[in-house]
N, CA, C and O atoms as a DFTB+ gen file, in Angstrom:
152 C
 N C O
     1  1     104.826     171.896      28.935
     2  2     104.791     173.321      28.696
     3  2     105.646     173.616      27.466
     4  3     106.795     173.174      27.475
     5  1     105.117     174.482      26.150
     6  2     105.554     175.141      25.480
     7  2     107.194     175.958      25.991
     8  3     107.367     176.744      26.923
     9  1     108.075     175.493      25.132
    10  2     109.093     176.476      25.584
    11  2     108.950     177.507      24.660
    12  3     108.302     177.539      23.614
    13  1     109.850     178.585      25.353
    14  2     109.735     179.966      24.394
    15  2     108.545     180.557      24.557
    16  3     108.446     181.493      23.763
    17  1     107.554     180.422      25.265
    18  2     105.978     181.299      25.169
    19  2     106.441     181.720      26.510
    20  3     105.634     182.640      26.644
    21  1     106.931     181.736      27.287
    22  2     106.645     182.253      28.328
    23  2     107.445     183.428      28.906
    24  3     108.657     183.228      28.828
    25  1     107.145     184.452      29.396
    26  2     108.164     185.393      30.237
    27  2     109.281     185.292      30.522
    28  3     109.313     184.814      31.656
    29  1     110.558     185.514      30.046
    30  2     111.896     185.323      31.168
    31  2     111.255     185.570      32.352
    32  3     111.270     184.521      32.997
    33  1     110.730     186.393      32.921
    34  2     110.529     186.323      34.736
    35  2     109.351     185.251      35.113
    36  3     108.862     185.265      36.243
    37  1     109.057     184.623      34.438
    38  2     107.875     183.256      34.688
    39  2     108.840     182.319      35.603
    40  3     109.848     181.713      35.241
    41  1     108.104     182.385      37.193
    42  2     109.035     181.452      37.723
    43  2     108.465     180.875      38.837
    44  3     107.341     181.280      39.131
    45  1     108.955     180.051      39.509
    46  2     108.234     179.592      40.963
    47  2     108.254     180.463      41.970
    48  3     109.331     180.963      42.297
    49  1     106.989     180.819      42.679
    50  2     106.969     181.873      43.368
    51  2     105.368     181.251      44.697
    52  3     104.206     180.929      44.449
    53  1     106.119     181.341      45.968
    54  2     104.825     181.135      46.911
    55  2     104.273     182.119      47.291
    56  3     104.672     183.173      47.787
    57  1     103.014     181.600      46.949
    58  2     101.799     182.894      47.576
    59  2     101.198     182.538      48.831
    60  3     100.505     181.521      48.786
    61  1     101.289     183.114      49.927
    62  2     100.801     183.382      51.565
    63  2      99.694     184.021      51.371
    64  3      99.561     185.115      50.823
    65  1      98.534     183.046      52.014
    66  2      97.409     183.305      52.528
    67  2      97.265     184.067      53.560
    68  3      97.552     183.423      54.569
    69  1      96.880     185.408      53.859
    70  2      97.141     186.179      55.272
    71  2      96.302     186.380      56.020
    72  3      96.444     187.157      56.964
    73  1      94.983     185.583      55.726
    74  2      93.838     184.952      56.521
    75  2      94.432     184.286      57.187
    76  3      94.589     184.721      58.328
    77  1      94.953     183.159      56.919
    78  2      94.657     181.901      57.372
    79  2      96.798     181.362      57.531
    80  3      97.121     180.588      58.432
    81  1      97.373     181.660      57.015
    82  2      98.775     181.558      56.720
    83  2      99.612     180.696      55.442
    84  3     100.721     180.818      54.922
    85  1      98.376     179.717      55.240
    86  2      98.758     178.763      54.358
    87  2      99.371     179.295      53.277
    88  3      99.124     180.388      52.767
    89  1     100.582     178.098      52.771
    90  2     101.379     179.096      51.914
    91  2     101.514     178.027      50.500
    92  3     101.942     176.877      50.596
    93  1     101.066     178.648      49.218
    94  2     101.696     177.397      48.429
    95  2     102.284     177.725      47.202
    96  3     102.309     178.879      46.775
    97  1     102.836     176.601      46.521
    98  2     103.787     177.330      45.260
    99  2     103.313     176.945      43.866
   100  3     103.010     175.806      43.512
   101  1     103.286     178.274      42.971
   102  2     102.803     178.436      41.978
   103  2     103.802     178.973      41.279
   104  3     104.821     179.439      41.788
   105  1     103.452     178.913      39.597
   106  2     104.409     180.175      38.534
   107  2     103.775     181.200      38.538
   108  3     102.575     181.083      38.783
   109  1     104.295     182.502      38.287
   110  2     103.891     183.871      37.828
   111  2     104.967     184.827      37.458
   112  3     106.130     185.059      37.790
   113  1     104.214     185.212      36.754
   114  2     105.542     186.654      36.632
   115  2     104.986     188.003      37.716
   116  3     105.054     189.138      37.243
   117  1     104.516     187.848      38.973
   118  2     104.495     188.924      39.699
   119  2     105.690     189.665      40.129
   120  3     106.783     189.199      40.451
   121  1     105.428     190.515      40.098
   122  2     106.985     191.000      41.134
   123  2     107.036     190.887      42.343
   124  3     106.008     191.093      42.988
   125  1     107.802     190.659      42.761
   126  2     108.400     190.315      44.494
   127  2     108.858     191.353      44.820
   128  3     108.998     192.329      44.084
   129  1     109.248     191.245      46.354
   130  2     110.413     191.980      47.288
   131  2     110.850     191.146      48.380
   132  3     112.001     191.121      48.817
   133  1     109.655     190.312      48.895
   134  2     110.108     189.192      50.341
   135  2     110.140     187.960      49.531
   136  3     109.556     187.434      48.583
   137  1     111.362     187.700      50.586
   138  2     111.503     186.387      50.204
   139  2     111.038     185.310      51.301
   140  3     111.086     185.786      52.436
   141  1     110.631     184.073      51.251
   142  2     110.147     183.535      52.340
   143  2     110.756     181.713      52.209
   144  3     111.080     181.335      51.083
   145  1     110.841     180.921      53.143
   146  2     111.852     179.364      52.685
   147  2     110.093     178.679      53.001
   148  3     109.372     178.803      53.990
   149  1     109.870     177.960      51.695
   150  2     108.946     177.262      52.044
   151  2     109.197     175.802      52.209
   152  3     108.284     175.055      52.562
């Protein structure tokens, strides 16, 4: 990965499936509020 191209808030963040529960970890700059221990 290119340094410097990316967002200061570009970071590891898990996304929960709320079908099904499965949970896995990706980068994004979404915003949060819960935090969850994967």
């Amino acid at each position: 990965m290119k340094k410097g191209i990316h967002p200061e808030n570009y970071r590891p963040v898990v996304f929960k499936d709320m079908s099904n529960g499965d949970m896995f970890l990706s980068k994004s700059t979404a915003k949060t509020n819960d935090t969850v221990e994967f």
